[in-house]
C-alpha positions as a Markdown table, in Angstrom:
| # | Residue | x | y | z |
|---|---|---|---|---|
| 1 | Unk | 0.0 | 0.0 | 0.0 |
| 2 | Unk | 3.1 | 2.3 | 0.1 |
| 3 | Unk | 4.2 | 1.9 | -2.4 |
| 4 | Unk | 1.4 | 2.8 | -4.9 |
| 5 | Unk | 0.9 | 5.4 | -2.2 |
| 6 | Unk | 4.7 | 7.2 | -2.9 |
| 7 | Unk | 4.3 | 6.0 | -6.8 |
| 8 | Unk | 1.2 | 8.4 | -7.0 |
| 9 | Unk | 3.1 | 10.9 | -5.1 |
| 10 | Unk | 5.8 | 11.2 | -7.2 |
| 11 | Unk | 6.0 | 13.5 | -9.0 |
| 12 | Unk | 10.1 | 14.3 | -10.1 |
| 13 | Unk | 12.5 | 12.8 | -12.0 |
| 14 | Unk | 13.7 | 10.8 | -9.4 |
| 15 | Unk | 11.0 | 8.2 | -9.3 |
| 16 | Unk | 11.8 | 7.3 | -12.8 |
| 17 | Unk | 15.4 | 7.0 | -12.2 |
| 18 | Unk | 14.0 | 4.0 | -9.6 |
| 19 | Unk | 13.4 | 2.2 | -12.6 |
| 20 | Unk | 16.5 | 2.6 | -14.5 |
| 21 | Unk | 18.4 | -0.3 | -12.8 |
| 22 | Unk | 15.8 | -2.7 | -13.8 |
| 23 | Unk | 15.1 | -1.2 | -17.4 |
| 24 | Unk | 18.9 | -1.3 | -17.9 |
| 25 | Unk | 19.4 | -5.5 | -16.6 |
| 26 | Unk | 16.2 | -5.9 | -18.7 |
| 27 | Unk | 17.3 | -4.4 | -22.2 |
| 28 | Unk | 20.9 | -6.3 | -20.9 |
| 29 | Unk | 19.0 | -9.5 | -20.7 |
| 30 | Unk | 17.3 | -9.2 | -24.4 |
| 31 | Unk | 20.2 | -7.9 | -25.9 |
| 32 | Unk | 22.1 | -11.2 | -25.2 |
| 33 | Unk | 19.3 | -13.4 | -25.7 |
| 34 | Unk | 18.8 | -12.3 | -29.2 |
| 35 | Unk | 22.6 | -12.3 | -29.8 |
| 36 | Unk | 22.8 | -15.8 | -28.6 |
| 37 | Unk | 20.0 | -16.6 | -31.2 |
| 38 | Unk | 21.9 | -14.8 | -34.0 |
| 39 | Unk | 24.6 | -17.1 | -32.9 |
| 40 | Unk | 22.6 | -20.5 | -32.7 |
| 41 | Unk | 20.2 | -19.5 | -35.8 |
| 42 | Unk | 23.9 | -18.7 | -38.1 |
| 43 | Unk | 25.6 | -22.3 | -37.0 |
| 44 | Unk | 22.3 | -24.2 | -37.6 |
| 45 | Unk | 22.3 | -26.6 | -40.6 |
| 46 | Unk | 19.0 | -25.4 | -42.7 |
| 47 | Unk | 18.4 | -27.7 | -45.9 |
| 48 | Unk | 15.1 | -28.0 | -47.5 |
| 49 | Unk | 15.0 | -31.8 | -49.4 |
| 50 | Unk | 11.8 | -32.7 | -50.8 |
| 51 | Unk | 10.7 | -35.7 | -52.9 |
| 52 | Unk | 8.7 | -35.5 | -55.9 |
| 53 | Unk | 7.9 | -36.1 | -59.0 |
| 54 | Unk | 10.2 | -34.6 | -62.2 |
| 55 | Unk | 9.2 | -34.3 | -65.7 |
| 56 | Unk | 12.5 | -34.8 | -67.7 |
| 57 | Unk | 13.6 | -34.7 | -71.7 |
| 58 | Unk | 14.3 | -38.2 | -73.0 |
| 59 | Unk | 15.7 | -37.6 | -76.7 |
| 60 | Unk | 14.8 | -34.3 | -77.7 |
| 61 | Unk | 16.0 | -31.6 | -75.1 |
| 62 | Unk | 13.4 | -29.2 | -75.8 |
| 63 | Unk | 10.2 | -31.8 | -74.8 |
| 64 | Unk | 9.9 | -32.8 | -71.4 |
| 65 | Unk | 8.2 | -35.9 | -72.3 |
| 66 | Unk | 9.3 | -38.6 | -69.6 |
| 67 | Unk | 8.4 | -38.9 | -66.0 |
| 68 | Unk | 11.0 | -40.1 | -63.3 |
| 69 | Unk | 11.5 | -39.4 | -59.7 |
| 70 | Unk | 13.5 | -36.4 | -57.8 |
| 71 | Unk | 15.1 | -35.7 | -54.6 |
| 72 | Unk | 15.9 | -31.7 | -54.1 |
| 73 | Unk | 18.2 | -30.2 | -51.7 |
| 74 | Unk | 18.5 | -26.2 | -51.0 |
| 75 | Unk | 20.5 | -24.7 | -48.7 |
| 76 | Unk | 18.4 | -22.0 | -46.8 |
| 77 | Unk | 20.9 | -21.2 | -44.1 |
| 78 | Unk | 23.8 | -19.4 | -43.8 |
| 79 | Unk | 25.7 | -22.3 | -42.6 |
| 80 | Unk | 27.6 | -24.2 | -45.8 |
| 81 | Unk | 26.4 | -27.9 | -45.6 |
| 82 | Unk | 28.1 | -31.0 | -47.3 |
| 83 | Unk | 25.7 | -33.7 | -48.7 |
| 84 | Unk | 27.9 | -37.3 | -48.5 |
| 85 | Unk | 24.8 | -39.8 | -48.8 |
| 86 | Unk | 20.9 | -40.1 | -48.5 |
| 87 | Unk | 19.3 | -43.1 | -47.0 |
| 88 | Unk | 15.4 | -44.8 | -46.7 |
| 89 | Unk | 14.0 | -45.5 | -43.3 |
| 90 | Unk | 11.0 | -48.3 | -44.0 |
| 91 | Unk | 9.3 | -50.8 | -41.4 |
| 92 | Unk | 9.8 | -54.1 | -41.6 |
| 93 | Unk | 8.7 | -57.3 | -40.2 |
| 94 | Unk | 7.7 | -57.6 | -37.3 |
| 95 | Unk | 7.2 | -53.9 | -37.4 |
| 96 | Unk | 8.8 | -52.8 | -34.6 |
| 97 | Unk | 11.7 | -50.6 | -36.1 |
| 98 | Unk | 12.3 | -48.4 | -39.3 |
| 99 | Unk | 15.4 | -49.9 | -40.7 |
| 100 | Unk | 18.2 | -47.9 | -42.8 |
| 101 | Unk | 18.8 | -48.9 | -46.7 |
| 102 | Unk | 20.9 | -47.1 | -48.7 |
| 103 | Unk | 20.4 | -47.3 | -52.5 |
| 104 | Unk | 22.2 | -45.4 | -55.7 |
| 105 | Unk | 19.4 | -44.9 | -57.9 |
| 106 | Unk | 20.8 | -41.8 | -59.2 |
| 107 | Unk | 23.9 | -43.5 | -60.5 |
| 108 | Unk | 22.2 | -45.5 | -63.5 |
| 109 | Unk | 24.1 | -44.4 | -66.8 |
| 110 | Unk | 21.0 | -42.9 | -68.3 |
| 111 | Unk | 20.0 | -40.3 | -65.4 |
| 112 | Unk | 23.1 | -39.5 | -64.3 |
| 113 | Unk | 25.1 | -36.8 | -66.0 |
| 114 | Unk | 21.9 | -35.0 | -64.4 |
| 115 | Unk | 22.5 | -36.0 | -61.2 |
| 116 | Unk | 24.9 | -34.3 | -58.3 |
| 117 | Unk | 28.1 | -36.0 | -57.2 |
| 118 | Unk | 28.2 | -36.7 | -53.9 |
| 119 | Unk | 29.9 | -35.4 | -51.5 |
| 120 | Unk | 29.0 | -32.0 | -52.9 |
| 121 | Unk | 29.2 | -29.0 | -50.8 |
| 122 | Unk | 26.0 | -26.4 | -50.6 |
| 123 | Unk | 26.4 | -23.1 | -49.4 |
| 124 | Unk | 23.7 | -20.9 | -48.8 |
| 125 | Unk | 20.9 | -21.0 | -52.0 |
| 126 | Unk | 22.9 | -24.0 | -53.8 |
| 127 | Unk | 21.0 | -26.7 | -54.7 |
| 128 | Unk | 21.6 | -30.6 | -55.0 |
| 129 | Unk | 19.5 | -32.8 | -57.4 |
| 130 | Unk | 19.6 | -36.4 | -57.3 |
| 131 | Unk | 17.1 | -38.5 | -59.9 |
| 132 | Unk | 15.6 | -42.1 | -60.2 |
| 133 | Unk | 13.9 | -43.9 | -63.1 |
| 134 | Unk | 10.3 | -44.1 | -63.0 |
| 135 | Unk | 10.8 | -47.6 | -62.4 |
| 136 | Unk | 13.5 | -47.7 | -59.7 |
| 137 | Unk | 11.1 | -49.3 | -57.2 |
| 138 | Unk | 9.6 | -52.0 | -59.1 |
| 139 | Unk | 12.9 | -52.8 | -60.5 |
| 140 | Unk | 15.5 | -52.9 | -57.1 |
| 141 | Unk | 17.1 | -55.8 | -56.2 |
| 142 | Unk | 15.3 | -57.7 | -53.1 |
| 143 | Unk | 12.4 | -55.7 | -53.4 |
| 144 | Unk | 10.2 | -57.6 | -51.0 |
| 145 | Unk | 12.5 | -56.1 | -48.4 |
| 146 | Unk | 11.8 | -52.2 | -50.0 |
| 147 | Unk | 9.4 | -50.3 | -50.9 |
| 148 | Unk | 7.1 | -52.2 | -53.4 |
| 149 | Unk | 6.7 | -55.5 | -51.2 |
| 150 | Unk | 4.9 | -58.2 | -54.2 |
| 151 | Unk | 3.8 | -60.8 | -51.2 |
| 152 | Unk | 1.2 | -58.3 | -49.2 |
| 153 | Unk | 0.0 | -55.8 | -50.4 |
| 154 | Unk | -0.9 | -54.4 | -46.9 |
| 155 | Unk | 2.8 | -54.4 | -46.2 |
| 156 | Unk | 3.2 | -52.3 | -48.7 |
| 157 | Unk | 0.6 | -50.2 | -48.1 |
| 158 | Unk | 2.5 | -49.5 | -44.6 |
| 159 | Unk | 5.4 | -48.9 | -45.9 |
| 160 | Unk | 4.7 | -46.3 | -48.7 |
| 161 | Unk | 2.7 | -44.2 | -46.2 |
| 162 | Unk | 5.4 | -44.2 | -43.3 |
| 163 | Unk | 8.7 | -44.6 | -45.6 |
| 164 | Unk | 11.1 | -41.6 | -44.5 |
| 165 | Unk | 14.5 | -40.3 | -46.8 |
| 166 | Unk | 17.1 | -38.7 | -45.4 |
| 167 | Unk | 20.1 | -36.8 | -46.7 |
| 168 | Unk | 23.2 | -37.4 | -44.9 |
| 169 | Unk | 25.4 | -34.9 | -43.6 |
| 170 | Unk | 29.4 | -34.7 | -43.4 |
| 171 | Unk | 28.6 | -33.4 | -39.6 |
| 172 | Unk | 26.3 | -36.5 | -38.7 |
| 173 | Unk | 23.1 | -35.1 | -38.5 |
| 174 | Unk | 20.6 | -36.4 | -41.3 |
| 175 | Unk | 18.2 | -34.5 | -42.8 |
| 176 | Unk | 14.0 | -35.9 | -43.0 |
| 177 | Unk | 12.8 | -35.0 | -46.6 |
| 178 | Unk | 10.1 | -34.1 | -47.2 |
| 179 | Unk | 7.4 | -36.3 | -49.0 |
| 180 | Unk | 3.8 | -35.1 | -49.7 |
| 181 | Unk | 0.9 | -37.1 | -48.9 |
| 182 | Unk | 0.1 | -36.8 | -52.8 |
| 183 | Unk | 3.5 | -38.5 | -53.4 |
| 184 | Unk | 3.0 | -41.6 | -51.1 |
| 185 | Unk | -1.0 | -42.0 | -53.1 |
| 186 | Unk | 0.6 | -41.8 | -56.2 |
| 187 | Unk | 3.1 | -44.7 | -55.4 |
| 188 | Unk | -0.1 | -46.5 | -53.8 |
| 189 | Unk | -1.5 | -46.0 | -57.4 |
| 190 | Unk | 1.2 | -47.3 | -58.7 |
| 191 | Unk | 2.0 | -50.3 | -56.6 |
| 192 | Unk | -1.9 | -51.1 | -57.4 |
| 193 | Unk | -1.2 | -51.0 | -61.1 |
| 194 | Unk | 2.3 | -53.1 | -61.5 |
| 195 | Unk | 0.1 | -55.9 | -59.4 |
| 196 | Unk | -3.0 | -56.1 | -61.3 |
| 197 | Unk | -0.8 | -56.3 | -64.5 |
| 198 | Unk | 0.9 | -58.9 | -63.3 |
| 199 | Unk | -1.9 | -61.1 | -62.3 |
């Protein structure tokens, strides 16, 4: 009760010199906090990877006539990143962890000479673009163990709408990509097709 008593009272400059101390430790307190932040925000790896779709020339350069797969990196961040690898996580039986596969589906002779060689260093607004047939999944080695599972269809199913890719890091970390749901219906779509044509 005083002290809104002497606050109404007051009626000089020396009541707001009271506050100065704690205005000063406060403006202290934000000025570091955001200049930790600067700090923390500049060493941060930032890389936007999505997976999608591409529409690519086949023999003439000036149709884009063929459709095949993509994998897109950007470097948003100020930070330079180097790209060594990317890697699937998919379930598999029993179902109770997401195991890692690698694969090099951007390496097949006719995709290629399109394709980034890894490790390739990004800085910031450099991109990395890594392509795959259109049919890389139906084709890979052991695919009852990937993506396009033949013996169950559900399996399948499970694994096209939890699948993760990842772009690997020469710090370590790996980066989730992004994949729309629109992406994971259209490989349902597709999965459906390849096995009613082979019935």
């Amino acid at each position: 009760m005083t002290f809104w008593s002497d606050l109404s009272a007051c009626t000089t400059w020396e009541c707001v010199n009271g506050f100065a101390a704690w205005l000063s430790a406060f403006g202290t307190i934000c000025v570091s906090g955001i200049a930790l932040w600067l700090s923390f925000k500049d060493r941060r790896i930032c890389l936007n990877a999505v997976f999608c779709n591409s529409l690519m020339s086949s023999n003439n350069p000036n149709v884009l006539d063929t459709w095949n797969y993509a994998l897109t990196c950007v470097n948003v961040g100020h930070r330079s990143v180097t790209i060594t690898n990317y890697h699937w996580k998919l379930l598999q039986f029993p179902f109770t962890k997401k195991n890692k596969i690698v694969t090099y589906g951007h390496t097949e002779p006719v995709i290629s000479a399109y394709c980034s060689r890894l490790p390739i260093e990004l800085t910031d607004g450099k991109q990395a673009q890594f392509f795959f047939l259109s049919d890389f999944f139906e084709t890979i080695k052991d695919n009852d163990d990937f993506l396009f599972c033949s013996t169950n269809k559900w399996v399948a199913l499970l694994r096209i709408s939890t699948f993760n890719l990842y772009i690997d890091t020469s710090v370590g970390k790996a980066i989730k990509v992004k994949t729309s749901f629109s992406m994971r219906r259209n490989l349902w779509r597709k999965y459906i097709k390849i096995t009613s044509s082979s019935k």
